[in-house]
CSV table of C-alpha atoms in Angstrom, one decimal:
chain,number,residue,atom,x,y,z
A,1,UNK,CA,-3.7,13.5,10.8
A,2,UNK,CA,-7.6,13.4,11.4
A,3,UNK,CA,-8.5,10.4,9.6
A,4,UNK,CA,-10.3,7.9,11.7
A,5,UNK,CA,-9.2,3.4,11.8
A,6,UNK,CA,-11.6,3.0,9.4
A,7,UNK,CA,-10.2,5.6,6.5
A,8,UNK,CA,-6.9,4.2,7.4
A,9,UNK,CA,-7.0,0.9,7.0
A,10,UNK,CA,-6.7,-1.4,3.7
A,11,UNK,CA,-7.9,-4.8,3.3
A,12,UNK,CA,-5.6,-6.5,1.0
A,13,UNK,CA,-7.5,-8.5,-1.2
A,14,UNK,CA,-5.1,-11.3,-1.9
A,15,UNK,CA,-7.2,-13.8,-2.9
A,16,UNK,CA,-7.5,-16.0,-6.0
A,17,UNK,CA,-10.8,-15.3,-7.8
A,18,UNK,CA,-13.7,-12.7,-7.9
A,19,UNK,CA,-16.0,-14.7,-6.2
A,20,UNK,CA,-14.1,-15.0,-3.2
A,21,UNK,CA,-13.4,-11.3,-3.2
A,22,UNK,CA,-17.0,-10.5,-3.6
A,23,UNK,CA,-18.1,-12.6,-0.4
A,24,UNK,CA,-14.8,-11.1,1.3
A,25,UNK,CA,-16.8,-7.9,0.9
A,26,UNK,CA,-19.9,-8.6,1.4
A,27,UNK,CA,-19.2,-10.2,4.8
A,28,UNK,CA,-16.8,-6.7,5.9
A,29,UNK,CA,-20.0,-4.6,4.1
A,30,UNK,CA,-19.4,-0.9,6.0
A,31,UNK,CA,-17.0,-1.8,8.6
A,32,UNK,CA,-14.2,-1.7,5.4
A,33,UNK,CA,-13.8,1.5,3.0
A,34,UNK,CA,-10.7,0.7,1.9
A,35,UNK,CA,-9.7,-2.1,-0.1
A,36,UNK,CA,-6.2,-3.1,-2.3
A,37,UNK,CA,-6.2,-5.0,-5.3
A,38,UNK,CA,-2.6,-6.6,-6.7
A,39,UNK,CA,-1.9,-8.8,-9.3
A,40,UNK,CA,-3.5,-12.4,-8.0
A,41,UNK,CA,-6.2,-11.0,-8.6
A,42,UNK,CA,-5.9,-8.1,-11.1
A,43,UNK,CA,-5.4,-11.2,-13.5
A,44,UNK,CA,-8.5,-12.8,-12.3
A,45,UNK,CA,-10.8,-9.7,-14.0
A,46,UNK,CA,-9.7,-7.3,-10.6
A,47,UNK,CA,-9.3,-4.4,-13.5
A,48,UNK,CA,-13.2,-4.6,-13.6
A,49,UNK,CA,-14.1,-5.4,-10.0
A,50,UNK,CA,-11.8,-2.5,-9.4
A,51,UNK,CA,-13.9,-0.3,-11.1
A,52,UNK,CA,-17.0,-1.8,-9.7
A,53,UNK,CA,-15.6,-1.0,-5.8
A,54,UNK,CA,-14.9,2.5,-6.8
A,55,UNK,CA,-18.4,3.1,-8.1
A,56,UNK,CA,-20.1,1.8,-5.3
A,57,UNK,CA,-18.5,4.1,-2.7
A,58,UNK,CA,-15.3,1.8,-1.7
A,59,UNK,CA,-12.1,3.3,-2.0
A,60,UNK,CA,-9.4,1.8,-4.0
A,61,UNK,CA,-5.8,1.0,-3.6
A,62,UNK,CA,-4.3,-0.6,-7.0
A,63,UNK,CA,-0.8,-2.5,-6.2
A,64,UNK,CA,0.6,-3.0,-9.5
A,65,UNK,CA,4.4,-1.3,-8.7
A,66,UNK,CA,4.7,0.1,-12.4
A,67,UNK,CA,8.1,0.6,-13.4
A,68,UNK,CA,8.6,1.1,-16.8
A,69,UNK,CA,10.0,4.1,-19.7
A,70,UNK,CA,8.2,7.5,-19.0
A,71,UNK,CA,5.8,7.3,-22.1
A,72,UNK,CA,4.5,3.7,-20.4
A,73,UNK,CA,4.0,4.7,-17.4
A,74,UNK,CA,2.4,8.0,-17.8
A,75,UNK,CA,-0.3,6.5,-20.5
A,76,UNK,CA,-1.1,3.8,-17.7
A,77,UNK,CA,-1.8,6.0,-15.2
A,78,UNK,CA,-3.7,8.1,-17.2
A,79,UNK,CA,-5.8,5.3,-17.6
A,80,UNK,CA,-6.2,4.1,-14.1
A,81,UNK,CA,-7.0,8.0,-13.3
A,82,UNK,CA,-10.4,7.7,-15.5
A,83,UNK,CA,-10.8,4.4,-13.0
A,84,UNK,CA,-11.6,6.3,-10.1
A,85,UNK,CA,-8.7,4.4,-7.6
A,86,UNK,CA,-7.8,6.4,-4.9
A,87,UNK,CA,-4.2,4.9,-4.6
A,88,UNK,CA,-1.4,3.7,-7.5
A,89,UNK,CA,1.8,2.0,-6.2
A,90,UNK,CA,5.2,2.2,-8.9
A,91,UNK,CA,8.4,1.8,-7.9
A,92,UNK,CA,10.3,4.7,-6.5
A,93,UNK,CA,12.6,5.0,-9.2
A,94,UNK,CA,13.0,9.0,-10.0
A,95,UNK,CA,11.9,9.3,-13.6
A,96,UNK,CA,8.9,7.0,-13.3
A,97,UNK,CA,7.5,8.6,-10.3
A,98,UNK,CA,8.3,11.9,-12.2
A,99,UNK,CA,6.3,11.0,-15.1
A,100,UNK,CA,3.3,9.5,-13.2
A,101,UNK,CA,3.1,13.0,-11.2
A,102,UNK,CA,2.6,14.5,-14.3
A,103,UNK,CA,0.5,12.1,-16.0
A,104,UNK,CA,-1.9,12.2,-12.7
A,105,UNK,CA,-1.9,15.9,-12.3
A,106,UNK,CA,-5.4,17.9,-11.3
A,107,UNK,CA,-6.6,14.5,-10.2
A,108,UNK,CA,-7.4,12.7,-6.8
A,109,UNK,CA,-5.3,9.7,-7.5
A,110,UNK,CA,-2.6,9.2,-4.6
A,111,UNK,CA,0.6,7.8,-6.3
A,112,UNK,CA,2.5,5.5,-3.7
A,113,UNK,CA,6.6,5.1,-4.1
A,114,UNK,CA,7.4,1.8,-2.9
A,115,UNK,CA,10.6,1.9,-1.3
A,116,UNK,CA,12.1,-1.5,-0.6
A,117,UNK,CA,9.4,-4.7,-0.2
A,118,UNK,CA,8.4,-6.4,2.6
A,119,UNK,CA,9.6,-9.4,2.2
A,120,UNK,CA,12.9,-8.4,1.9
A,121,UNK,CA,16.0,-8.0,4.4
A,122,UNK,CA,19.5,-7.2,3.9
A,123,UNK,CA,20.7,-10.3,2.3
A,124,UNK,CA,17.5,-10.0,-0.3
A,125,UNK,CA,18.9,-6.5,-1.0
A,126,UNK,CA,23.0,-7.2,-1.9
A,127,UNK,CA,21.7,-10.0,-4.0
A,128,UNK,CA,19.4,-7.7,-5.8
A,129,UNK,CA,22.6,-5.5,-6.7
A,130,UNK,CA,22.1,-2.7,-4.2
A,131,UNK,CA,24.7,-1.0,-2.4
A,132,UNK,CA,23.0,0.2,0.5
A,133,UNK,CA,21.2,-1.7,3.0
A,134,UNK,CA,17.7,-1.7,3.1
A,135,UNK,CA,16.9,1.2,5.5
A,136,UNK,CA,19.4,3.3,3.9
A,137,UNK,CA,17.5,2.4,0.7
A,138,UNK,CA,14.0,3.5,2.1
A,139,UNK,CA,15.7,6.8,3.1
A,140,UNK,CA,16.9,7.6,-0.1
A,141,UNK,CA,13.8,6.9,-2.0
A,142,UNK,CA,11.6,8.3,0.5
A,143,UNK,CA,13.6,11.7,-0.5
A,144,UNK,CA,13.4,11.0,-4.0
A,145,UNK,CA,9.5,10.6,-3.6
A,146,UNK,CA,8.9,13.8,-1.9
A,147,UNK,CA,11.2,15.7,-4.5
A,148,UNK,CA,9.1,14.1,-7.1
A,149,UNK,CA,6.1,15.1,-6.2
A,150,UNK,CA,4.4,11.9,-5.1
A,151,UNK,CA,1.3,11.6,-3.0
A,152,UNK,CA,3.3,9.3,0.0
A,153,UNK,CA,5.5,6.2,0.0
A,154,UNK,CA,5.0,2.7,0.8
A,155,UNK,CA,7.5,1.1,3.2
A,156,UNK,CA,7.9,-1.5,6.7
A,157,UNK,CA,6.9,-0.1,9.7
A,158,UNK,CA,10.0,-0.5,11.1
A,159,UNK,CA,10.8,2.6,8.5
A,160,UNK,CA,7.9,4.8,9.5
A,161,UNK,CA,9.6,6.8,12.2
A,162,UNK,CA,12.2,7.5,10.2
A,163,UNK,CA,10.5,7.8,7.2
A,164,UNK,CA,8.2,10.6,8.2
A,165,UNK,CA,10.8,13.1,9.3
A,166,UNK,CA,11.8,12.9,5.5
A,167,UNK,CA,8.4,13.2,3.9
A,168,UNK,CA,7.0,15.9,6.6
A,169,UNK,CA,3.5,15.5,7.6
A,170,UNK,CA,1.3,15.4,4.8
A,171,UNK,CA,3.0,12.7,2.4
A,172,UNK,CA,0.8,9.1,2.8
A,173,UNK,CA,3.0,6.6,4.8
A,174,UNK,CA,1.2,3.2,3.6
A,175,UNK,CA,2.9,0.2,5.3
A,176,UNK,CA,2.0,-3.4,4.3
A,177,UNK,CA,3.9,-6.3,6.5
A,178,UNK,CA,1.2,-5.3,9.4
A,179,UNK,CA,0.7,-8.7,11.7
A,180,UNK,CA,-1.6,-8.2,14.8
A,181,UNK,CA,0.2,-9.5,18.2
A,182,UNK,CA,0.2,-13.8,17.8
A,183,UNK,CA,0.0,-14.1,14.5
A,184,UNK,CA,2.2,-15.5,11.9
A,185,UNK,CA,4.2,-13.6,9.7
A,186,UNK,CA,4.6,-15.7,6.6
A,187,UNK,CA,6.8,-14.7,3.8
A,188,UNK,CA,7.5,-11.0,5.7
A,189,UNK,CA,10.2,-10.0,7.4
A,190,UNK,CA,10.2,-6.8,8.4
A,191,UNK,CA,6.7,-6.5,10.3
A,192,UNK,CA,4.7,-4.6,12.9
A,193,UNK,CA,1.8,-4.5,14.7
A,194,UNK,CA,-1.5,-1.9,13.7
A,195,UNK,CA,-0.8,-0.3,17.3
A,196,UNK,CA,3.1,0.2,16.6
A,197,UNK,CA,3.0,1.1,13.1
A,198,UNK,CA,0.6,4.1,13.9
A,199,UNK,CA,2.6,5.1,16.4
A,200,UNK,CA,5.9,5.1,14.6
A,201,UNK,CA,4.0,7.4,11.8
A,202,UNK,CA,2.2,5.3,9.4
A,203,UNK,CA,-0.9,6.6,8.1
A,204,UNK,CA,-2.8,3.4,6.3
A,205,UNK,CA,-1.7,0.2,7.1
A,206,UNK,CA,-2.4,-2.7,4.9
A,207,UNK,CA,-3.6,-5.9,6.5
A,208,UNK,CA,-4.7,-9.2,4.1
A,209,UNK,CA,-4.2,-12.8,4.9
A,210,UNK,CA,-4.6,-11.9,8.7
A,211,UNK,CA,-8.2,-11.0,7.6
A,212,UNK,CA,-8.8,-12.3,4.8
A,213,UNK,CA,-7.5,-16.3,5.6
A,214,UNK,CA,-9.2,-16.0,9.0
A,215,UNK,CA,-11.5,-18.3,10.5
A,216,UNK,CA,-14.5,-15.0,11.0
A,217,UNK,CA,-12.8,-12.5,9.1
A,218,UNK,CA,-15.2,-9.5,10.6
A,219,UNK,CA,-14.1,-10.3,13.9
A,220,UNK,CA,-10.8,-10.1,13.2
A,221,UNK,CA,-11.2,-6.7,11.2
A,222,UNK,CA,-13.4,-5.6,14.2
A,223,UNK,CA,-10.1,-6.5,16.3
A,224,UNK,CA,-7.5,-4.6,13.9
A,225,UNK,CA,-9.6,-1.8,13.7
A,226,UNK,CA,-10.1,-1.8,17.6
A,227,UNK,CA,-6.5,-1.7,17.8
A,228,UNK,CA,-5.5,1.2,15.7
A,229,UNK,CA,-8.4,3.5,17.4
A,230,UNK,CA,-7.2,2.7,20.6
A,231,UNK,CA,-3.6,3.6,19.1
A,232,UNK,CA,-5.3,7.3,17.8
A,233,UNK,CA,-7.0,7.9,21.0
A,234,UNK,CA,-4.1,7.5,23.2
């Protein structure tokens, strides 16, 4: 892959209103092309802001993990196709990624499987009712993805290397859970940092609260981004 930091990273904008998204921004300007939008603050008015990012040149990643009957699903991302995003998460589950693909056919909208979440370990996973553990999980629907169709997958870093011998070269690898060296980790528990996750195969990593809850969060996008192109150049 070609594609410089910049096109690969995604500035999660987890943040509670418009206005503080706007400044967010406003104070990245060109240093950020990429920016994700989830459901804080898609039920703020994002839907719109969305729409306003795409039109001014920014591209956009839309988290909203749609899992629903084929008929739903395929209508929504009809829908979110006449948006202009560049990205659509659903859940990897094989007949909703199956009717998204089809629903999003001929356009440029990259549909993202997400495989098992961030914030979830092994424990997380048997409650939830699964038999397999949670890399064994990532496998499977990593596989299911690529038979599907879909444009890449979303999983931890800690996946990547594996990951990418299933999807082949060309499949987006988009890994959230990123945490530059120092920092805290929150609610994840499966994180890496920009530097590793590249390495182990990731193609766009998705940083937010490290940027946008810092103290100058320029500097410390100027710092993530530093990282990753010394990862690329190496």
């Amino acid at each position: 892959m070609t594609a410089t930091a910049r096109e690969r990273l995604i500035v999660g904008l987890d943040l509670p209103t418009i206005g503080e998204a706007e400044t967010t921004v406003k104070t990245l300007g060109d240093d950020v092309l990429f920016y994700k939008i989830g459901y804080q603050l898609v039920f703020a008015g994002g839907l719109e802001f969305a729409r306003d990012l795409a039109r001014d040149g920014k591209k956009v990643f839309l988290d909203m993990k749609l899992l629903d009957i084929d008929n739903t699903v395929a209508k929504g991302v009809e829908n979110i196709v006449k948006m202009g995003m560049s990205m659509l998460t659903l859940h990897a589950y094989p007949k909703a990624m199956r009717a998204a693909v089809e629903a999003a056919k001929g356009s440029d909208l990259c549909l993202l499987g997400v495989t098992v979440l961030t914030s979830m370990d092994e424990q997380d996973v048997i409650d939830a009712g699964y038999e397999y553990d949670p890399h064994t999980l990532v496998l499977r629907r990593a596989e299911q993805a690529r038979l599907a169709g879909m444009g890449g997958i979303v999983c931890s870093a800690e996946e990547s290397s594996a990951v990418r011998k299933i999807i082949g070269p060309d499949m987006a690898l988009v890994t959230p859970g990123i945490r530059p060296a120092g920092s805290d980790k929150g609610d994840q528990k499966r994180v890496m940092t920009p530097a590793d996750a590249l390495k182990a195969g990731s193609s766009h990593l998705v940083v937010a609260r490290p940027i946008v809850q810092a103290a100058d969060p320029l500097a410390a996008t100027r710092a993530i981004l530093s990282e990753m192109n010394g990862a690329l150049t190496a």
